[in-house]
Amino acid sequence: MQTIELGRTGRQVSAMALGTMQMGGSTDERDSVHILNRYLEIGGSFLDTADCYEWWAHPGILGGQSEELLGRWMRDGNHRDEVFLATKGSAVPIYSPDLWDADGNPNWELARRTFEGAGAGTLRGALEGSLRRLGTDHVDLYYVHVDDRATPLEETLEVLDSFVREGKVRHLGWSNVRTWRLERIRQLCARNGWTLPVAVQQQHSYLRPGAGVESSSIVNAEQLDYLAEHDDQTLVAYSPILKGVYDSAAKRDGHWMMDNYTGPDTDARLAVLAEVAGETGVTPNQLVLAWLLHQGAPRVLPLIGPRTPEQFEAALPALDVKLSEDQLERLA
């Protein structure tokens, strides 16, 4: 496992991060521990979780299962000093019985309207809860999980800065955020001497979002350009293989992840991807991860979120793929 510098902090982190969203939910304890141990075994260290994971899998509960599982794993194996630990706050929905239907299915529309937000008191309570569940006195990276435009940025940035000054957080990040907000955050941090977020976690993959897609969560050309110009912030790419759709045309057909990625160049990019995958002897999913690892302007740190040990193992060949300049130009 190679490492890259997080922003310009001097801190080296694994070039591929491990997302633990489904651990303690869709992924049971045994498989979760197996994946975590294997990740350490291959030299990985960057673990990503959030306080809301995985509320939608447990009717009546608002998350915390992933953090609790990680806390047990770190305690039982004495792993805390071996990992770069990231968690997030602001996205837990306000409790309502209407968050789940009679069959236990989550009401995402309600959850997106009622997330708790990034007010100072809310974030402080969220961080304390995360530290308790994780069984640690600090996290290495703390994200605002969902950009909260109802709370003044000054309030959010000031309390985040206090977390760093108190030693409870080493570095800050922001997720699901528009480019103009990133620039506003930068200006306020410079003006007030507050700690600048060094990680920007967004949905990013090989396919480009289609024309007219307006999502604060998906990287567009403007955001790529902005992050290329500001290399003190690293792009952490979640859902890099779009639920694994690259390996199967049948899976792509009608898959909800493709809703944002249908455009005039989609077929052409998929064709080049298949061609280069054949040349390199890997699957299209693996090639997408390898391509992201090769990006330099901006640097991209893919975040994988395997549900099973088999899915985890399937991602690993990407770490060994070396793409030629010709192949990178064709994939560009």
Short mmCIF file of C-alpha atoms in Angstrom, two decimals:
data_model
loop_
_atom_site.label_atom_id
_atom_site.label_comp_id
_atom_site.label_asym_id
_atom_site.label_seq_id
_atom_site.Cartn_x
_atom_site.Cartn_y
_atom_site.Cartn_z
CA MET A 1 0.00 0.00 0.00
CA GLN A 2 1.44 3.35 -1.06
CA THR A 3 0.82 6.53 0.93
CA ILE A 4 0.09 10.11 -0.02
CA GLU A 5 0.28 13.35 1.93
CA LEU A 6 -3.04 14.64 3.25
CA GLY A 7 -3.24 18.17 1.88
CA ARG A 8 0.01 19.88 2.85
CA THR A 9 -0.10 18.66 6.44
CA GLY A 10 2.98 16.44 6.22
CA ARG A 11 0.80 13.53 7.37
CA GLN A 12 1.09 10.46 5.16
CA VAL A 13 -2.07 8.36 4.82
CA SER A 14 -2.91 5.22 2.88
CA ALA A 15 -3.47 5.89 -0.82
CA MET A 16 -6.71 3.89 -0.59
CA ALA A 17 -9.01 4.42 2.37
CA LEU A 18 -11.37 1.82 3.85
CA GLY A 19 -14.95 2.89 4.44
CA THR A 20 -16.71 1.12 7.29
CA MET A 21 -20.25 2.38 6.71
CA GLN A 22 -21.79 -1.09 6.53
CA MET A 23 -19.82 -2.58 9.41
CA GLY A 24 -22.15 -3.31 12.29
CA GLY A 25 -25.07 -3.20 9.87
CA SER A 26 -25.07 -5.02 6.54
CA THR A 27 -21.66 -6.51 7.34
CA ASP A 28 -21.62 -8.63 10.49
CA GLU A 29 -18.94 -8.49 13.18
CA ARG A 30 -16.96 -11.49 11.96
CA ASP A 31 -16.66 -10.28 8.38
CA SER A 32 -16.01 -6.70 9.53
CA VAL A 33 -13.10 -7.78 11.73
CA HIS A 34 -11.73 -9.93 8.91
CA ILE A 35 -11.77 -6.98 6.48
CA LEU A 36 -10.20 -4.62 9.01
CA ASN A 37 -7.42 -7.07 9.83
CA ARG A 38 -6.72 -7.72 6.14
CA TYR A 39 -6.57 -3.99 5.48
CA LEU A 40 -3.91 -3.59 8.15
CA GLU A 41 -2.11 -6.65 6.83
CA ILE A 42 -1.63 -5.09 3.38
CA GLY A 43 -0.38 -1.84 4.89
CA GLY A 44 -3.61 0.13 5.04
CA SER A 45 -4.36 2.56 7.84
CA PHE A 46 -6.98 5.15 6.75
CA LEU A 47 -10.38 4.17 8.22
CA ASP A 48 -13.52 6.18 7.50
CA THR A 49 -16.78 6.10 9.47
CA ALA A 50 -19.55 8.47 10.64
CA ASP A 51 -21.86 8.83 13.61
CA CYS A 52 -24.93 8.17 11.46
CA TYR A 53 -23.76 4.78 10.13
CA GLU A 54 -25.88 2.73 9.61
CA TRP A 55 -29.15 4.19 10.93
CA TRP A 56 -31.17 3.13 7.91
CA ALA A 57 -30.46 -0.55 8.54
CA HIS A 58 -31.82 -0.49 12.10
CA PRO A 59 -35.37 0.87 12.55
CA GLY A 60 -35.64 2.92 15.71
CA ILE A 61 -31.88 3.55 16.03
CA LEU A 62 -30.06 6.62 14.69
CA GLY A 63 -26.63 5.17 13.95
CA GLY A 64 -23.45 4.59 15.90
CA GLN A 65 -23.08 0.90 15.06
CA SER A 66 -20.05 1.35 12.82
CA GLU A 67 -18.23 3.51 15.38
CA GLU A 68 -19.02 1.03 18.16
CA LEU A 69 -17.67 -1.87 16.12
CA LEU A 70 -14.49 0.03 15.31
CA GLY A 71 -14.12 0.89 18.98
CA ARG A 72 -14.31 -2.78 19.96
CA TRP A 73 -11.87 -3.80 17.22
CA MET A 74 -9.34 -1.13 18.18
CA ARG A 75 -9.61 -2.00 21.87
CA ASP A 76 -9.46 -5.78 21.45
CA GLY A 77 -6.49 -5.67 19.08
CA ASN A 78 -4.78 -2.56 20.46
CA HIS A 79 -5.03 -1.02 16.99
CA ARG A 80 -5.69 2.65 17.74
CA ASP A 81 -2.12 3.79 17.11
CA GLU A 82 -2.00 1.80 13.86
CA VAL A 83 -4.80 3.68 12.12
CA PHE A 84 -5.62 7.13 10.79
CA LEU A 85 -9.18 7.45 12.04
CA ALA A 86 -11.80 9.63 10.36
CA THR A 87 -15.39 10.18 11.40
CA LYS A 88 -18.12 12.68 10.61
CA GLY A 89 -20.94 14.63 12.21
CA SER A 90 -24.04 16.62 11.15
CA ALA A 91 -25.96 13.97 9.13
CA VAL A 92 -27.89 12.11 11.84
CA PRO A 93 -31.61 12.65 11.15
CA ILE A 94 -33.80 14.01 13.91
CA TYR A 95 -35.69 11.08 15.36
CA SER A 96 -39.20 10.44 14.09
CA PRO A 97 -41.15 7.18 13.83
CA ASP A 98 -41.84 8.26 10.25
CA LEU A 99 -38.17 7.65 9.38
CA TRP A 100 -39.12 4.00 8.74
CA ASP A 101 -42.21 2.45 7.22
CA ALA A 102 -44.03 -0.59 8.60
CA ASP A 103 -41.56 -2.89 6.81
CA GLY A 104 -38.52 -1.12 8.24
CA ASN A 105 -37.59 0.71 5.03
CA PRO A 106 -35.97 4.13 5.56
CA ASN A 107 -37.66 7.36 4.53
CA TRP A 108 -34.72 9.06 2.82
CA GLU A 109 -36.70 12.11 1.77
CA LEU A 110 -37.54 12.88 5.40
CA ALA A 111 -34.01 12.12 6.59
CA ARG A 112 -32.49 14.56 4.09
CA ARG A 113 -34.84 17.30 5.29
CA THR A 114 -34.26 16.74 9.00
CA PHE A 115 -30.54 16.08 9.46
CA GLU A 116 -29.29 17.58 12.70
CA GLY A 117 -26.86 20.02 11.07
CA ALA A 118 -23.61 21.70 11.95
CA GLY A 119 -24.49 24.07 14.76
CA ALA A 120 -21.82 24.49 17.43
CA GLY A 121 -23.69 22.64 20.17
CA THR A 122 -24.80 19.89 17.81
CA LEU A 123 -21.28 19.22 16.53
CA ARG A 124 -19.79 19.26 20.01
CA GLY A 125 -22.32 16.69 21.19
CA ALA A 126 -21.77 14.64 18.05
CA LEU A 127 -18.00 14.58 18.48
CA GLU A 128 -18.23 13.61 22.14
CA GLY A 129 -20.57 10.77 21.20
CA SER A 130 -18.21 9.58 18.48
CA LEU A 131 -15.20 9.65 20.80
CA ARG A 132 -17.12 7.63 23.37
CA ARG A 133 -18.24 4.99 20.87
CA LEU A 134 -14.80 4.78 19.29
CA GLY A 135 -13.11 4.53 22.69
CA THR A 136 -10.50 7.18 21.92
CA ASP A 137 -9.60 10.66 23.11
CA HIS A 138 -9.18 12.04 19.58
CA VAL A 139 -9.88 11.40 15.91
CA ASP A 140 -7.36 12.12 13.21
CA LEU A 141 -9.88 13.64 10.79
CA TYR A 142 -13.32 15.07 11.51
CA TYR A 143 -15.72 15.96 8.68
CA VAL A 144 -18.82 18.02 8.42
CA HIS A 145 -20.76 15.20 6.78
CA VAL A 146 -23.56 17.18 5.12
CA ASP A 147 -22.97 20.84 4.34
CA ASP A 148 -25.43 22.76 6.50
CA ARG A 149 -26.40 26.03 4.83
CA ALA A 150 -28.92 26.89 7.55
CA THR A 151 -26.14 27.44 10.09
CA PRO A 152 -23.70 30.36 9.71
CA LEU A 153 -20.35 29.09 8.47
CA GLU A 154 -18.65 31.21 11.11
CA GLU A 155 -20.36 29.24 13.87
CA THR A 156 -19.40 25.88 12.38
CA LEU A 157 -15.80 26.81 11.59
CA GLU A 158 -15.19 28.35 15.01
CA VAL A 159 -16.34 25.23 16.88
CA LEU A 160 -14.36 22.97 14.54
CA ASP A 161 -11.26 25.05 15.20
CA SER A 162 -11.86 24.65 18.94
CA PHE A 163 -11.87 20.85 18.51
CA VAL A 164 -8.39 21.07 16.99
CA ARG A 165 -7.11 23.43 19.68
CA GLU A 166 -8.45 21.12 22.38
CA GLY A 167 -6.63 18.14 20.83
CA LYS A 168 -9.81 16.16 20.18
CA VAL A 169 -9.36 16.42 16.41
CA ARG A 170 -6.10 16.51 14.44
CA HIS A 171 -7.41 17.56 11.00
CA LEU A 172 -10.70 18.78 9.52
CA GLY A 173 -12.68 17.87 6.42
CA TRP A 174 -15.91 18.73 4.60
CA SER A 175 -18.20 16.51 2.59
CA ASN A 176 -21.08 16.88 0.13
CA VAL A 177 -20.24 20.51 -0.54
CA ARG A 178 -20.33 22.90 -3.48
CA THR A 179 -17.20 24.63 -4.78
CA TRP A 180 -18.31 28.15 -3.88
CA ARG A 181 -18.76 27.00 -0.28
CA LEU A 182 -15.22 25.63 -0.23
CA GLU A 183 -13.92 29.03 -1.28
CA ARG A 184 -16.05 30.80 1.36
CA ILE A 185 -14.71 28.38 3.99
CA ARG A 186 -11.15 29.14 2.86
CA GLN A 187 -11.69 32.89 3.11
CA LEU A 188 -13.20 32.70 6.59
CA CYS A 189 -10.43 30.46 7.89
CA ALA A 190 -7.76 32.83 6.54
CA ARG A 191 -9.51 35.90 7.94
CA ASN A 192 -10.08 34.48 11.41
CA GLY A 193 -7.07 32.22 11.83
CA TRP A 194 -9.26 29.10 11.99
CA THR A 195 -8.09 25.65 10.97
CA LEU A 196 -8.62 24.99 7.26
CA PRO A 197 -10.23 21.67 6.26
CA VAL A 198 -7.66 19.56 4.43
CA ALA A 199 -9.92 16.80 3.06
CA VAL A 200 -12.93 17.15 0.76
CA GLN A 201 -14.97 13.95 0.56
CA GLN A 202 -17.20 13.78 -2.50
CA GLN A 203 -18.68 11.17 -4.81
CA HIS A 204 -16.22 10.79 -7.66
CA SER A 205 -15.65 8.09 -10.25
CA TYR A 206 -14.45 7.54 -13.83
CA LEU A 207 -17.76 8.34 -15.50
CA ARG A 208 -18.64 12.01 -15.66
CA PRO A 209 -21.95 13.33 -14.31
CA GLY A 210 -24.44 13.98 -17.06
CA ALA A 211 -25.44 17.40 -18.32
CA GLY A 212 -27.83 19.11 -15.95
CA VAL A 213 -26.86 17.03 -12.91
CA GLU A 214 -26.98 19.40 -9.95
CA SER A 215 -25.66 17.62 -6.88
CA SER A 216 -23.57 19.06 -4.10
CA SER A 217 -22.26 15.54 -3.48
CA ILE A 218 -20.81 14.76 -6.93
CA VAL A 219 -17.56 16.28 -8.18
CA ASN A 220 -17.94 18.30 -11.38
CA ALA A 221 -15.36 19.88 -13.68
CA GLU A 222 -15.35 23.15 -11.74
CA GLN A 223 -14.62 21.39 -8.47
CA LEU A 224 -11.82 19.33 -10.02
CA ASP A 225 -10.28 22.54 -11.31
CA TYR A 226 -10.63 24.22 -7.92
CA LEU A 227 -9.00 21.33 -6.06
CA ALA A 228 -6.20 21.14 -8.63
CA GLU A 229 -5.44 24.79 -7.84
CA HIS A 230 -5.64 24.22 -4.07
CA ASP A 231 -3.50 21.19 -3.30
CA ASP A 232 -3.71 21.86 0.43
CA GLN A 233 -7.03 19.98 0.21
CA THR A 234 -7.13 16.31 -0.83
CA LEU A 235 -10.10 14.86 -2.71
CA VAL A 236 -11.36 11.73 -0.95
CA ALA A 237 -13.52 9.93 -3.51
CA TYR A 238 -16.41 7.91 -2.14
CA SER A 239 -18.42 5.44 -4.25
CA PRO A 240 -15.48 5.28 -6.69
CA ILE A 241 -16.83 2.23 -8.55
CA LEU A 242 -20.51 3.24 -8.31
CA LYS A 243 -21.63 0.08 -6.51
CA GLY A 244 -19.58 -2.06 -8.90
CA VAL A 245 -21.50 -1.22 -12.08
CA TYR A 246 -18.40 -1.07 -14.31
CA ASP A 247 -17.99 -4.85 -14.46
CA SER A 248 -21.45 -5.60 -15.79
CA ALA A 249 -23.57 -4.00 -18.51
CA ALA A 250 -26.55 -5.87 -17.10
CA LYS A 251 -25.95 -4.34 -13.67
CA ARG A 252 -25.63 -0.86 -15.16
CA ASP A 253 -28.94 -1.20 -16.98
CA GLY A 254 -31.52 0.46 -14.76
CA HIS A 255 -29.20 0.76 -11.74
CA TRP A 256 -30.00 3.86 -9.70
CA MET A 257 -26.33 4.82 -9.48
CA MET A 258 -26.35 5.41 -13.24
CA ASP A 259 -29.05 8.07 -12.97
CA ASN A 260 -26.42 10.81 -12.60
CA TYR A 261 -23.93 9.37 -15.09
CA THR A 262 -25.76 9.17 -18.39
CA GLY A 263 -24.26 11.52 -20.91
CA PRO A 264 -22.94 11.66 -24.47
CA ASP A 265 -19.50 10.36 -23.53
CA THR A 266 -20.62 7.53 -21.22
CA ASP A 267 -20.50 4.79 -23.84
CA ALA A 268 -17.16 6.03 -25.17
CA ARG A 269 -15.58 6.07 -21.72
CA LEU A 270 -16.90 2.61 -20.93
CA ALA A 271 -15.45 1.31 -24.21
CA VAL A 272 -11.99 2.74 -23.48
CA LEU A 273 -12.18 1.40 -19.94
CA ALA A 274 -12.92 -2.11 -21.20
CA GLU A 275 -10.08 -1.89 -23.73
CA VAL A 276 -7.46 -0.80 -21.19
CA ALA A 277 -8.74 -3.29 -18.63
CA GLY A 278 -8.07 -6.03 -21.16
CA GLU A 279 -4.55 -4.72 -21.74
CA THR A 280 -3.73 -4.61 -18.05
CA GLY A 281 -5.41 -7.86 -17.07
CA VAL A 282 -7.79 -6.39 -14.51
CA THR A 283 -11.53 -5.86 -14.32
CA PRO A 284 -13.10 -2.49 -15.22
CA ASN A 285 -13.91 -1.92 -11.53
CA GLN A 286 -10.27 -2.50 -10.61
CA LEU A 287 -9.10 -0.26 -13.42
CA VAL A 288 -11.29 2.61 -12.21
CA LEU A 289 -9.64 2.41 -8.79
CA ALA A 290 -6.20 2.26 -10.39
CA TRP A 291 -7.01 5.25 -12.61
CA LEU A 292 -8.08 7.28 -9.58
CA LEU A 293 -4.84 6.34 -7.81
CA HIS A 294 -2.89 7.71 -10.80
CA GLN A 295 -4.54 11.14 -10.70
CA GLY A 296 -2.34 14.07 -9.74
CA ALA A 297 -4.22 17.28 -10.49
CA PRO A 298 -5.99 17.03 -8.20
CA ARG A 299 -4.67 14.09 -6.24
CA VAL A 300 -7.45 11.62 -5.53
CA LEU A 301 -7.71 9.22 -2.61
CA PRO A 302 -10.32 6.55 -3.39
CA LEU A 303 -12.46 5.35 -0.52
CA ILE A 304 -13.70 1.79 -0.94
CA GLY A 305 -16.66 0.46 1.05
CA PRO A 306 -16.78 -3.32 0.68
CA ARG A 307 -19.74 -5.16 2.16
CA THR A 308 -18.04 -8.58 2.09
CA PRO A 309 -14.49 -9.92 2.37
CA GLU A 310 -14.77 -11.00 -1.27
CA GLN A 311 -15.52 -7.44 -2.36
CA PHE A 312 -12.55 -6.21 -0.36
CA GLU A 313 -10.19 -8.73 -1.97
CA ALA A 314 -11.55 -7.83 -5.41
CA ALA A 315 -10.37 -4.22 -4.98
CA LEU A 316 -6.77 -5.06 -4.10
CA PRO A 317 -5.35 -5.78 -7.59
CA ALA A 318 -5.89 -2.08 -8.37
CA LEU A 319 -3.00 -1.25 -6.04
CA ASP A 320 -0.52 -2.98 -8.35
CA VAL A 321 -1.67 -1.60 -11.71
CA LYS A 322 0.83 0.66 -13.48
CA LEU A 323 -0.75 2.65 -16.29
CA SER A 324 1.37 3.97 -19.15
CA GLU A 325 1.20 7.55 -20.37
CA ASP A 326 -0.59 6.30 -23.48
CA GLN A 327 -3.18 4.46 -21.42
CA LEU A 328 -3.73 7.47 -19.16
CA GLU A 329 -4.20 9.72 -22.17
CA ARG A 330 -6.76 7.35 -23.66
CA LEU A 331 -8.62 7.15 -20.35
CA ALA A 332 -8.55 10.92 -19.74
#
